[in-house]
Coordinates of C-alpha atoms in Angstrom, one line a residue:
Chain A
M234 CA 82.9 73.4 119.0
S235 CA 83.6 75.0 115.6
I236 CA 84.9 78.3 116.0
M237 CA 84.9 79.0 112.2
E238 CA 81.5 80.5 112.1
P239 CA 81.6 82.9 115.1
L240 CA 85.3 83.9 114.1
T241 CA 84.3 84.7 110.5
N242 CA 81.3 86.8 111.9
I243 CA 83.8 88.7 114.0
F244 CA 86.2 89.3 111.0
R245 CA 83.3 90.5 108.9
E246 CA 82.2 92.9 111.8
V247 CA 85.7 94.3 112.4
F248 CA 86.7 94.7 108.7
D249 CA 83.1 95.7 107.7
D250 CA 83.1 93.3 104.9
D251 CA 80.3 90.7 104.5
D252 CA 82.3 88.7 101.9
I253 CA 85.1 87.5 104.0
S254 CA 85.5 83.9 104.1
L255 CA 88.2 82.6 106.4
S256 CA 90.9 80.0 105.7
P257 CA 93.7 78.8 108.0
E258 CA 96.3 80.3 105.5
M259 CA 94.8 83.9 105.5
T260 CA 97.2 86.5 106.5
A261 CA 96.7 90.2 107.2
D262 CA 97.8 90.7 103.5
D263 CA 94.8 89.0 102.4
V264 CA 92.1 91.0 104.1
D265 CA 91.7 94.8 103.1
G266 CA 92.1 97.0 105.9
W267 CA 93.9 94.5 108.1
D268 CA 96.6 96.8 109.5
S269 CA 98.2 97.3 112.9
L270 CA 95.5 99.5 114.3
S271 CA 92.5 97.3 113.2
H272 CA 94.4 94.2 114.3
V273 CA 93.9 95.7 117.9
N274 CA 90.3 96.1 117.3
L275 CA 90.3 92.3 116.0
I276 CA 92.0 91.0 119.1
V277 CA 89.9 93.0 121.7
T278 CA 86.6 91.9 119.9
I279 CA 87.8 88.1 120.1
E280 CA 88.8 88.4 123.6
S281 CA 85.5 89.8 124.5
R282 CA 83.3 87.5 122.4
F283 CA 84.9 84.4 123.3
S284 CA 85.8 85.5 126.9
I285 CA 89.4 84.7 126.7
R286 CA 92.7 86.7 127.0
F287 CA 95.7 86.5 124.8
S288 CA 99.2 87.2 126.1
Q289 CA 101.5 89.7 124.3
K290 CA 103.7 86.9 123.7
E291 CA 101.1 84.8 122.1
L292 CA 100.0 87.8 119.9
L293 CA 103.5 87.9 118.3
T294 CA 103.4 84.0 117.3
F295 CA 100.3 84.5 115.1
K296 CA 101.5 84.2 111.5
N297 CA 98.0 83.4 109.8
V298 CA 94.4 82.8 110.6
G299 CA 95.1 79.3 111.5
D300 CA 97.6 80.1 114.3
L301 CA 94.9 82.4 115.7
M302 CA 92.2 79.7 115.6
S303 CA 94.5 77.2 117.3
S304 CA 95.0 79.7 120.2
I305 CA 91.4 80.4 120.6
E306 CA 90.6 76.7 120.6
S307 CA 93.1 75.8 123.1
K308 CA 91.6 78.4 125.5
L309 CA 87.8 77.3 125.2
Chain B
M176 CA 116.4 119.4 83.5
V177 CA 113.0 118.4 84.7
V178 CA 111.0 120.9 82.8
Q179 CA 111.7 120.5 78.9
N180 CA 110.2 122.6 76.2
G181 CA 108.0 124.3 78.6
Q182 CA 106.0 121.0 79.5
Y183 CA 105.3 121.2 83.2
N184 CA 102.8 118.2 83.1
I185 CA 103.9 115.7 85.9
G186 CA 102.4 112.7 84.0
H187 CA 104.4 113.4 81.1
I188 CA 107.6 114.2 82.8
C189 CA 107.5 111.0 84.9
T190 CA 106.7 108.8 81.7
K191 CA 107.2 110.1 78.1
Q192 CA 110.0 112.4 79.0
Q193 CA 112.0 109.6 80.7
C194 CA 111.6 107.5 77.6
D195 CA 112.6 110.3 75.4
N196 CA 115.8 110.8 77.5
G197 CA 116.7 107.1 76.8
L198 CA 115.4 105.3 79.7
G199 CA 112.6 103.5 78.2
D200 CA 114.1 100.2 78.8
K201 CA 114.9 101.1 82.4
V202 CA 112.9 99.6 85.2
S203 CA 110.7 102.3 86.6
F204 CA 109.5 100.2 89.5
R205 CA 109.5 96.6 91.0
W206 CA 106.2 95.7 92.0
M207 CA 106.3 93.4 94.9
P208 CA 102.9 92.1 96.1
A209 CA 102.4 90.9 99.5
S210 CA 102.6 87.2 98.3
G211 CA 103.5 86.1 94.8
R212 CA 106.2 87.0 92.3
P213 CA 107.8 90.3 91.8
S214 CA 107.1 92.1 88.4
D215 CA 109.0 94.8 86.6
F216 CA 107.7 97.7 84.9
T217 CA 110.1 99.8 82.6
F218 CA 109.4 103.5 81.9
T219 CA 108.0 102.4 78.5
D220 CA 105.3 100.2 80.3
L221 CA 104.7 103.3 82.6
E222 CA 104.1 105.4 79.6
I223 CA 102.0 103.0 77.9
Q224 CA 99.8 102.0 80.7
S225 CA 99.3 105.8 81.8
N226 CA 98.6 106.8 78.2
K227 CA 95.8 104.1 77.9
F228 CA 94.3 105.2 81.2
A229 CA 94.5 108.7 80.0
N230 CA 92.6 107.6 77.0
V231 CA 90.0 105.7 79.1
I232 CA 89.0 108.8 81.0
N233 CA 89.2 111.1 78.1
N234 CA 86.6 108.8 76.2
L235 CA 84.6 109.0 79.2
G236 CA 84.2 112.7 78.9
F237 CA 86.6 114.0 81.6
A238 CA 87.7 117.4 80.8
P239 CA 90.7 119.6 82.4
G240 CA 89.7 120.9 85.9
D241 CA 87.5 117.8 86.6
I242 CA 88.4 115.7 89.6
F243 CA 89.2 112.1 89.8
F244 CA 90.4 110.0 92.8
T245 CA 92.2 106.8 93.5
F246 CA 90.9 104.7 96.2
L247 CA 93.2 101.9 96.2
P248 CA 95.8 100.0 98.2
K249 CA 99.4 100.2 96.8
C250 CA 99.2 98.5 93.5
P251 CA 100.3 99.0 89.8
E252 CA 96.9 100.4 88.7
Q253 CA 97.4 103.2 91.5
F254 CA 100.4 104.5 89.4
F255 CA 99.0 104.1 86.0
S256 CA 95.9 105.9 86.7
F257 CA 97.5 108.7 88.7
L258 CA 99.7 109.5 85.9
G259 CA 96.9 108.9 83.2
V260 CA 94.8 111.4 85.0
L261 CA 97.2 114.1 85.3
K262 CA 98.1 113.8 81.6
N263 CA 94.6 114.8 81.0
Q264 CA 95.0 117.9 83.0
V265 CA 92.3 116.4 85.3
I266 CA 93.1 116.8 89.0
C267 CA 93.8 113.5 90.7
G268 CA 93.1 113.1 94.4
T269 CA 94.3 110.3 96.4
L270 CA 92.3 108.5 99.2
F271 CA 94.0 106.3 101.8
S272 CA 92.7 102.8 101.3
N273 CA 91.4 102.3 105.1
F274 CA 89.1 105.4 104.8
G275 CA 85.6 104.5 106.0
D276 CA 82.4 105.8 104.6
E277 CA 82.2 109.2 106.4
A278 CA 85.9 110.0 105.3
L279 CA 85.2 109.0 101.7
L280 CA 81.9 111.0 101.8
D281 CA 83.6 114.1 103.1
R282 CA 86.2 114.0 100.6
L283 CA 84.3 113.0 97.3
G284 CA 81.4 115.2 98.4
D285 CA 83.4 118.5 99.0
S286 CA 85.4 118.0 95.8
R287 CA 82.4 116.9 93.7
A288 CA 84.6 114.2 92.1
K289 CA 83.3 113.0 88.9
G290 CA 85.1 109.6 89.0
V291 CA 87.1 107.2 91.3
I292 CA 89.2 104.1 90.7
T293 CA 88.9 101.3 93.3
K294 CA 88.8 97.6 93.7
K295 CA 85.8 95.3 94.1
S296 CA 85.9 94.9 97.9
F297 CA 85.9 98.6 98.4
L298 CA 82.6 99.1 96.3
K299 CA 80.5 98.4 99.4
K300 CA 81.7 101.5 101.1
L301 CA 81.1 103.6 98.0
S302 CA 77.7 102.1 97.2
R303 CA 76.6 103.0 100.8
I304 CA 77.3 106.7 100.1
R305 CA 76.6 107.0 96.4
D306 CA 73.2 108.6 96.6
Q307 CA 74.9 111.5 98.4
L308 CA 77.5 112.1 95.6
P309 CA 75.2 113.3 92.7
N310 CA 78.5 114.5 90.8
L311 CA 80.0 111.0 90.9
K312 CA 79.4 109.8 87.3
F313 CA 81.9 106.8 87.1
I314 CA 83.5 104.1 89.2
I315 CA 86.1 102.1 87.8
V316 CA 86.9 98.8 89.2
T317 CA 90.4 97.3 88.9
D318 CA 89.5 93.6 89.7
I319 CA 86.3 92.7 87.7
E320 CA 86.4 91.4 84.3
D321 CA 83.2 92.9 83.0
H322 CA 81.4 96.2 83.4
M323 CA 78.9 95.9 86.3
S324 CA 76.7 98.7 84.8
D325 CA 76.8 101.9 82.8
D326 CA 78.7 103.8 85.5
V327 CA 80.6 100.9 87.5
L328 CA 83.1 99.9 84.9
S329 CA 85.7 97.1 84.6
Y330 CA 89.3 98.6 84.4
S331 CA 90.6 95.9 82.3
A332 CA 87.7 96.1 79.7
L333 CA 88.4 99.7 79.4
M334 CA 92.0 99.4 79.0
A335 CA 91.7 96.5 76.6
N336 CA 90.1 98.9 74.2
A337 CA 92.1 102.0 74.9
S338 CA 94.9 103.3 72.6
E339 CA 98.6 103.3 73.8
D340 CA 99.1 106.5 72.2
F341 CA 98.4 109.9 73.9
I342 CA 99.8 113.2 73.4
T343 CA 99.8 115.2 76.6
P344 CA 98.7 118.8 76.0
L345 CA 101.3 121.4 76.9
T346 CA 100.5 122.2 80.6
A347 CA 101.2 125.4 82.0
P348 CA 102.8 125.6 85.5
E349 CA 99.8 126.9 87.1
T350 CA 97.5 124.1 86.0
P351 CA 95.9 122.2 89.1
S352 CA 97.3 118.9 89.4
V353 CA 97.0 116.9 92.8
L354 CA 94.5 116.9 95.5
H355 CA 95.2 115.8 99.1
Y356 CA 92.6 116.2 102.0
T357 CA 94.0 117.4 105.4
S358 CA 92.6 117.6 108.8
G359 CA 92.0 120.7 110.9
S360 CA 91.1 120.9 114.5
T361 CA 87.8 122.5 113.5
G362 CA 85.3 121.6 110.5
K363 CA 85.6 119.0 107.8
P364 CA 88.9 118.0 106.1
K365 CA 90.1 120.6 103.6
G366 CA 91.2 119.8 100.1
V367 CA 94.9 121.0 99.6
L368 CA 95.2 121.5 95.9
H369 CA 98.7 121.7 94.3
V370 CA 99.6 122.7 90.7
H371 CA 102.0 120.9 88.1
R372 CA 104.7 123.4 88.9
S373 CA 105.2 121.3 92.1
V374 CA 107.4 118.9 90.2
L375 CA 110.2 121.3 90.3
K376 CA 110.6 121.4 94.1
Q377 CA 109.7 117.7 94.4
C378 CA 112.5 116.7 92.0
A379 CA 114.9 119.3 93.4
T380 CA 114.6 117.8 97.0
T381 CA 114.5 114.3 95.6
R382 CA 117.8 114.9 94.3
D383 CA 119.4 117.4 96.8
V384 CA 117.9 115.9 100.0
L385 CA 117.2 112.2 99.4
Q386 CA 120.4 112.2 97.3
L387 CA 118.8 110.0 94.5
G388 CA 120.6 109.8 91.2
E389 CA 120.0 107.5 88.1
D390 CA 121.8 104.4 89.6
D391 CA 119.8 104.4 92.8
I392 CA 117.2 101.7 93.8
Y393 CA 114.8 103.6 96.0
W394 CA 112.0 102.4 98.3
C395 CA 109.5 104.7 99.9
T396 CA 107.1 102.9 102.2
A397 CA 104.5 105.8 102.4
D398 CA 101.0 105.0 101.1
Q399 CA 100.0 106.9 98.0
G400 CA 96.8 108.2 99.9
W401 CA 99.1 110.7 101.7
V402 CA 101.3 113.5 100.3
T403 CA 104.7 111.6 100.8
G404 CA 103.4 108.7 98.9
T405 CA 102.5 111.0 95.7
S406 CA 105.6 113.5 96.1
Y407 CA 108.2 111.0 96.9
G408 CA 106.6 107.9 95.9
I409 CA 105.8 109.0 92.4
I410 CA 106.6 112.6 91.3
G411 CA 110.2 113.1 92.6
P412 CA 111.8 109.9 91.8
W413 CA 110.0 109.2 88.4
G414 CA 110.8 112.8 87.5
L415 CA 114.4 112.0 87.8
G416 CA 114.2 108.6 86.1
V417 CA 115.0 106.5 89.3
T418 CA 113.9 102.9 89.9
Q419 CA 111.6 102.4 92.7
I420 CA 110.5 99.4 94.7
H421 CA 107.0 99.3 95.5
Y422 CA 105.9 96.8 98.0
G423 CA 102.2 95.7 98.6
G424 CA 102.4 94.2 102.0
M425 CA 102.2 95.4 105.6
Y426 CA 104.8 96.2 108.2
D427 CA 106.7 93.1 108.8
A428 CA 110.4 93.6 110.0
A429 CA 111.7 90.5 108.5
R430 CA 110.0 90.9 105.1
W431 CA 111.3 94.5 105.1
F432 CA 114.7 93.7 105.6
D433 CA 114.6 91.0 103.1
I434 CA 113.7 93.7 100.6
L435 CA 116.2 96.1 101.6
A436 CA 119.0 93.6 101.3
Q437 CA 117.8 91.4 98.4
Q438 CA 116.6 94.4 96.2
K439 CA 120.0 96.3 97.2
V440 CA 117.8 99.4 98.2
S441 CA 120.2 102.4 98.3
I442 CA 117.8 105.1 99.6
W443 CA 115.0 104.3 102.0
Y444 CA 112.5 106.9 103.1
S445 CA 110.2 105.6 105.9
A446 CA 108.4 106.9 108.9
P447 CA 109.3 107.3 112.6
T448 CA 106.5 105.0 113.7
A449 CA 107.8 102.0 111.6
L450 CA 111.2 102.9 112.6
R451 CA 110.3 102.7 116.2
M452 CA 108.4 99.4 115.7
L453 CA 111.6 98.0 114.1
M454 CA 113.4 99.3 117.1
R455 CA 111.2 96.9 119.2
E456 CA 112.5 93.7 117.4
D457 CA 115.1 91.6 118.5
N458 CA 118.5 93.2 117.5
S459 CA 119.7 89.9 116.4
L460 CA 117.2 89.8 113.4
Y461 CA 119.3 92.4 111.9
Q462 CA 122.7 90.7 111.8
Q463 CA 121.5 88.3 109.1
Y464 CA 121.1 91.1 106.5
D465 CA 123.7 92.6 104.1
L466 CA 122.7 96.2 103.9
S467 CA 125.9 97.2 102.1
S468 CA 124.1 98.7 99.4
L469 CA 122.0 101.2 101.5
R470 CA 123.5 104.6 101.6
Y471 CA 120.9 106.7 103.4
I472 CA 117.8 106.4 105.4
F473 CA 115.3 109.2 105.7
S474 CA 112.3 109.7 107.8
V475 CA 109.2 111.7 107.7
G476 CA 105.8 112.2 109.2
E477 CA 106.4 113.3 112.8
P478 CA 109.4 114.1 114.9
L479 CA 112.2 111.5 114.9
N480 CA 113.3 111.0 118.4
P481 CA 117.2 110.7 119.2
E482 CA 116.8 107.1 120.5
V483 CA 115.9 106.0 117.1
I484 CA 118.8 107.7 115.4
Q485 CA 121.0 106.2 118.1
W486 CA 119.6 102.8 117.6
S487 CA 120.3 102.9 113.8
R488 CA 123.6 103.9 114.2
K489 CA 124.4 101.3 116.6
I490 CA 122.4 98.3 115.1
L491 CA 122.3 99.2 111.1
N492 CA 125.5 101.4 111.2
K493 CA 123.5 104.0 109.3
D494 CA 122.3 107.6 110.2
I495 CA 118.6 108.4 109.7
Y496 CA 118.0 112.0 108.4
D497 CA 114.5 113.3 109.8
T498 CA 112.8 115.5 107.2
W499 CA 109.8 118.0 107.6
F500 CA 107.1 118.9 105.2
Q501 CA 103.4 118.9 105.1
T502 CA 100.6 118.4 102.8
E503 CA 100.5 122.2 101.9
T504 CA 104.1 122.4 101.3
G505 CA 104.0 119.6 98.5
A506 CA 107.9 119.1 99.3
I507 CA 110.3 118.9 101.9
M508 CA 111.2 122.2 103.3
I509 CA 113.3 121.9 106.4
T510 CA 115.4 118.7 106.8
N511 CA 118.5 117.0 108.2
R512 CA 120.7 115.7 105.2
P513 CA 124.0 114.2 104.5
E514 CA 126.1 117.3 104.2
L515 CA 124.8 118.6 107.6
E516 CA 125.8 117.6 111.0
I517 CA 122.7 115.7 112.5
R518 CA 121.4 117.3 115.7
A519 CA 119.4 114.4 116.9
G520 CA 115.9 115.5 117.5
S521 CA 116.0 118.6 115.4
M522 CA 114.2 119.1 112.1
G523 CA 117.5 120.4 110.6
K524 CA 117.8 123.4 108.3
P525 CA 115.9 124.7 105.6
V526 CA 116.5 123.5 102.0
E527 CA 117.6 126.0 99.3
G528 CA 115.1 128.6 98.5
I529 CA 113.1 128.2 101.7
E530 CA 112.8 131.0 104.1
P531 CA 111.3 129.9 107.5
A532 CA 110.7 132.3 110.5
I533 CA 109.5 131.9 114.0
L534 CA 106.9 134.3 114.5
D535 CA 104.1 135.2 117.1
D536 CA 100.4 135.3 116.5
Q537 CA 100.6 138.6 114.6
G538 CA 103.2 137.7 112.4
L539 CA 106.1 139.5 114.0
P540 CA 109.4 137.8 114.9
V541 CA 109.9 136.2 118.4
A542 CA 113.3 136.9 120.2
A543 CA 116.1 134.6 119.1
G544 CA 115.7 131.0 120.6
E545 CA 112.1 131.5 121.6
Q546 CA 109.4 129.2 120.7
G547 CA 106.7 130.7 118.2
N548 CA 104.8 129.7 115.2
L549 CA 106.9 128.1 112.3
C550 CA 106.1 130.0 109.1
L551 CA 107.2 130.1 105.6
K552 CA 107.7 132.9 103.2
P553 CA 105.3 132.0 100.2
G554 CA 106.5 131.5 96.8
W555 CA 108.1 127.9 96.7
P556 CA 107.1 126.0 93.4
S557 CA 105.2 123.3 95.4
M558 CA 103.3 125.5 97.5
F559 CA 99.5 124.8 97.3
I560 CA 97.3 127.2 95.6
T561 CA 94.2 127.1 97.8
Y562 CA 91.8 124.7 100.0
L563 CA 89.4 123.6 97.3
N564 CA 86.1 125.3 97.8
N565 CA 87.5 127.1 100.9
D566 CA 89.6 130.0 100.0
T567 CA 88.6 131.7 103.1
A568 CA 90.4 129.0 105.1
Y569 CA 93.4 129.4 102.6
Q570 CA 93.6 133.1 103.2
Q571 CA 93.4 132.7 106.9
K572 CA 96.7 130.5 106.7
F573 CA 98.5 133.8 105.8
I574 CA 99.3 136.7 108.2
N575 CA 101.5 139.6 107.6
G576 CA 102.8 137.8 104.3
R577 CA 103.9 134.7 105.9
Y578 CA 102.4 131.2 105.6
F579 CA 101.4 129.7 109.1
T580 CA 102.1 126.0 109.0
G581 CA 100.2 125.3 112.2
D582 CA 103.4 123.9 113.9
T583 CA 105.3 125.7 116.6
A584 CA 109.2 125.5 116.7
I585 CA 112.2 127.2 117.8
K586 CA 115.4 128.1 115.8
D587 CA 118.7 127.6 117.6
A588 CA 121.7 129.7 117.2
D589 CA 123.2 127.4 114.7
G590 CA 120.2 127.8 112.4
Y591 CA 118.6 124.4 113.2
Y592 CA 114.8 124.2 113.8
W593 CA 113.2 122.1 116.6
F594 CA 109.7 121.0 116.3
K595 CA 107.8 121.8 119.5
G596 CA 104.2 121.0 118.9
R597 CA 101.0 122.0 117.1
S598 CA 99.3 125.2 117.6
D599 CA 95.9 123.6 117.2
D600 CA 94.4 120.4 118.5
V601 CA 95.3 118.3 115.3
I602 CA 96.5 114.9 116.2
N603 CA 99.6 113.4 114.7
T604 CA 99.3 109.6 115.0
G605 CA 101.8 107.5 113.1
G606 CA 102.6 110.4 110.9
H607 CA 98.9 110.8 110.0
L608 CA 97.2 114.0 110.9
I609 CA 93.7 113.4 112.5
S610 CA 91.0 115.8 113.1
P611 CA 89.4 115.5 116.6
F612 CA 86.4 117.0 115.2
E613 CA 86.0 114.2 112.7
I614 CA 86.1 111.7 115.4
E615 CA 84.0 113.7 117.9
S616 CA 81.3 114.0 115.0
A617 CA 81.6 110.2 114.3
L618 CA 81.1 109.4 117.9
L619 CA 78.0 111.6 118.3
E620 CA 76.4 109.3 115.4
I621 CA 76.5 106.4 117.9
D622 CA 73.0 106.1 119.7
E623 CA 74.4 105.8 123.1
V624 CA 76.8 108.7 122.9
A625 CA 75.6 112.1 124.1
E626 CA 78.9 114.0 124.2
S627 CA 82.4 113.4 123.2
G628 CA 85.9 115.2 123.3
V629 CA 88.9 113.7 121.6
I630 CA 92.6 114.6 122.2
G631 CA 96.0 113.5 121.1
A632 CA 98.2 112.0 124.1
P633 CA 101.8 111.2 123.8
D634 CA 102.7 107.6 122.6
D635 CA 106.0 105.8 122.5
V636 CA 105.3 104.3 119.1
M637 CA 102.8 106.3 117.2
F638 CA 104.2 109.7 118.6
E639 CA 100.4 110.5 119.6
K640 CA 97.6 108.2 120.3
V641 CA 93.9 109.1 119.9
V642 CA 92.0 109.4 123.3
A643 CA 88.4 109.7 123.3
F644 CA 86.1 110.9 126.3
V645 CA 82.7 109.9 125.9
H646 CA 79.7 110.8 128.0
L647 CA 76.9 108.3 127.5
H648 CA 73.1 109.1 127.6
S649 CA 71.3 108.7 131.0
G650 CA 70.5 105.0 131.6
I651 CA 73.3 103.6 129.4
E652 CA 75.9 101.7 131.1
A653 CA 79.5 101.6 130.0
S654 CA 80.4 98.1 129.1
K655 CA 83.1 96.1 126.9
E656 CA 80.7 95.4 124.2
L657 CA 79.9 99.2 123.9
E658 CA 83.6 100.1 123.7
I659 CA 84.0 97.5 121.0
K660 CA 81.0 98.9 119.2
I661 CA 82.6 102.3 119.5
R662 CA 86.1 101.4 118.3
L663 CA 84.7 99.5 115.5
Y664 CA 82.3 102.3 114.4
I665 CA 85.2 104.8 114.1
S666 CA 87.5 102.5 112.4
N667 CA 85.0 101.8 109.7
K668 CA 83.3 105.0 109.5
V669 CA 86.4 107.3 109.6
S670 CA 89.5 105.1 109.4
S671 CA 91.5 102.7 111.1
I672 CA 94.1 105.3 112.1
A673 CA 91.3 107.5 113.9
T674 CA 90.5 104.6 116.2
P675 CA 90.5 105.7 120.0
Q676 CA 93.5 103.8 121.5
E677 CA 92.0 104.8 124.7
L678 CA 88.3 105.3 125.6
I679 CA 87.3 107.1 128.8
F680 CA 83.7 107.2 129.9
V681 CA 82.9 110.5 131.7
D682 CA 80.1 112.0 133.3
K683 CA 80.5 115.3 131.5
V684 CA 82.6 116.7 128.6
P685 CA 84.1 120.1 129.4
K686 CA 82.9 122.9 127.3
N687 CA 83.0 126.6 127.4
K688 CA 79.8 128.8 127.7
S689 CA 79.4 128.9 123.9
G690 CA 79.5 125.1 123.8
K691 CA 83.1 124.6 122.4
I692 CA 84.7 121.5 123.5
M693 CA 87.5 122.4 126.0
R694 CA 90.2 119.8 124.5
R695 CA 92.8 121.8 126.3
V696 CA 91.2 120.9 129.8
L697 CA 90.7 117.1 128.8
K698 CA 94.4 116.9 127.8
A699 CA 95.6 118.7 131.1
R700 CA 93.3 116.3 132.8
Y701 CA 94.5 113.2 131.0
L702 CA 98.1 114.3 131.8
G703 CA 97.6 115.2 135.1
L704 CA 98.7 118.8 134.5
D705 CA 97.1 122.1 135.8
E706 CA 93.9 122.8 133.9
G707 CA 94.9 126.6 133.7
D708 CA 92.2 129.1 133.3
T709 CA 88.8 127.5 133.5
S710 CA 86.8 130.6 134.1
T711 CA 85.1 130.1 130.6
L712 CA 83.8 126.5 131.3
E713 CA 80.2 126.2 131.4
D714 CA 78.5 125.6 134.5

């Protein structure tokens, strides 16, 4: 199952930007408004929509969107 | 001398005057984007680019006293436009780049701004509110090649045709300059208006408190959307010809310390929230960095707790000096500094020329050592001159000839001041003042929400966090999806910093008999404290 489409929709909703196109190399510096507080919004939304939970330790290992996608896929 | 030949213009002092003083080839700032190669801009570059932008807005018909905003993340265009606008004697406001539609509408609407510079990805926010901004004539976009319409214009196209020469008019000290909006506990944000005279205090404190001299490499991490970002990320250091580092990325402990070490930063000005986040990293991280160039660390935004100072002494082998000021004061007023013994947790002592006092609500002195309102004797050079379009609110800040800051404090026997709290309901989260009223108003725009009340509660990292109490319309059930909807609505309509960190669904929001939200009661309930006098609560 590809999570790219639903994850893109979540990013667009969280950051209020319909033009966001995800790529594995993307980081917080590539998305306007992706700061530490909106990051919490992102994680909470992903957890709810995919019905998964991230541990605090996992959250610290995400360096880019690719890491986030791998973690989500491993939980589905 | 900061002011030469009677020229108070901040744009001129930060650029042309530095070139005239022989610093034209000196690096004014090293721009370090989040990714990609750094680039250096000399004071001559700063002069040319700001001149070009001054000509751009001059050609568009801006006149002295008009209002122009920057709505940009940290980037070189932020600095060129800010200084170019000021050279024209046009008032320059700055907007935090994470503001949402409502926050933008409040500020651009109240100020009747005539122009704004932004980037393409922010256009959507502006376009959604544009029809409510009849005075907004021009939007200049930094990252489009060609003009999109007659009033949505390309920065690069405009700059390509603009002259490098601009003679800044002789500017009197009382000429309006910088506009920052600040939050109160009631009503909409208020526009704090400064004048060009402020450069005197901003430069004096940059020199005497932050200890900046011409050989320093200085890094102020503040965003230009807030007063620290303009007073100490632009005006103070460039008014003294100091080289700055400007970094376009987010918080990242390793990256930050790479910058401190590799760029040989000698003075670093940051915020307690960032410092507390650094404290949470593994201490071994810091052992790999050579910080021998770093002379001093300063902090601003919220009280610096003693644990951070102790951590810095132990891990970084440096003291951190906490400074205190606010948007209205324009420059540091009370501060710890290298020549003073640090009393960890205190605000420090007043800077030269500043006369604070601890007063009761009538403006009379409280007994020595007692808590009261922190007030200042008016007349310092960087003092604001009014709240734009709201002089009544401005006048209300003065009682018995003293400016009431809204903070409460005590003064100890040795003359050190100690912050105790706010005298209103304004929330200080991560160094940013947030109005509970703004968040409550936005919450009521959500269909499911019937009533709301918002408070600030203590937080280990952010100093205070936003806690929202929400009463839903009958028949609406609280759910995780609704919680997400509310969080995202506030984040995108107001700003990410206003997002409730805790959302509590309640059957009723306590109000008094005249319908005023009793935030005091909400806070007491949240903290498990006595609710005090509740006789005025509605039935």
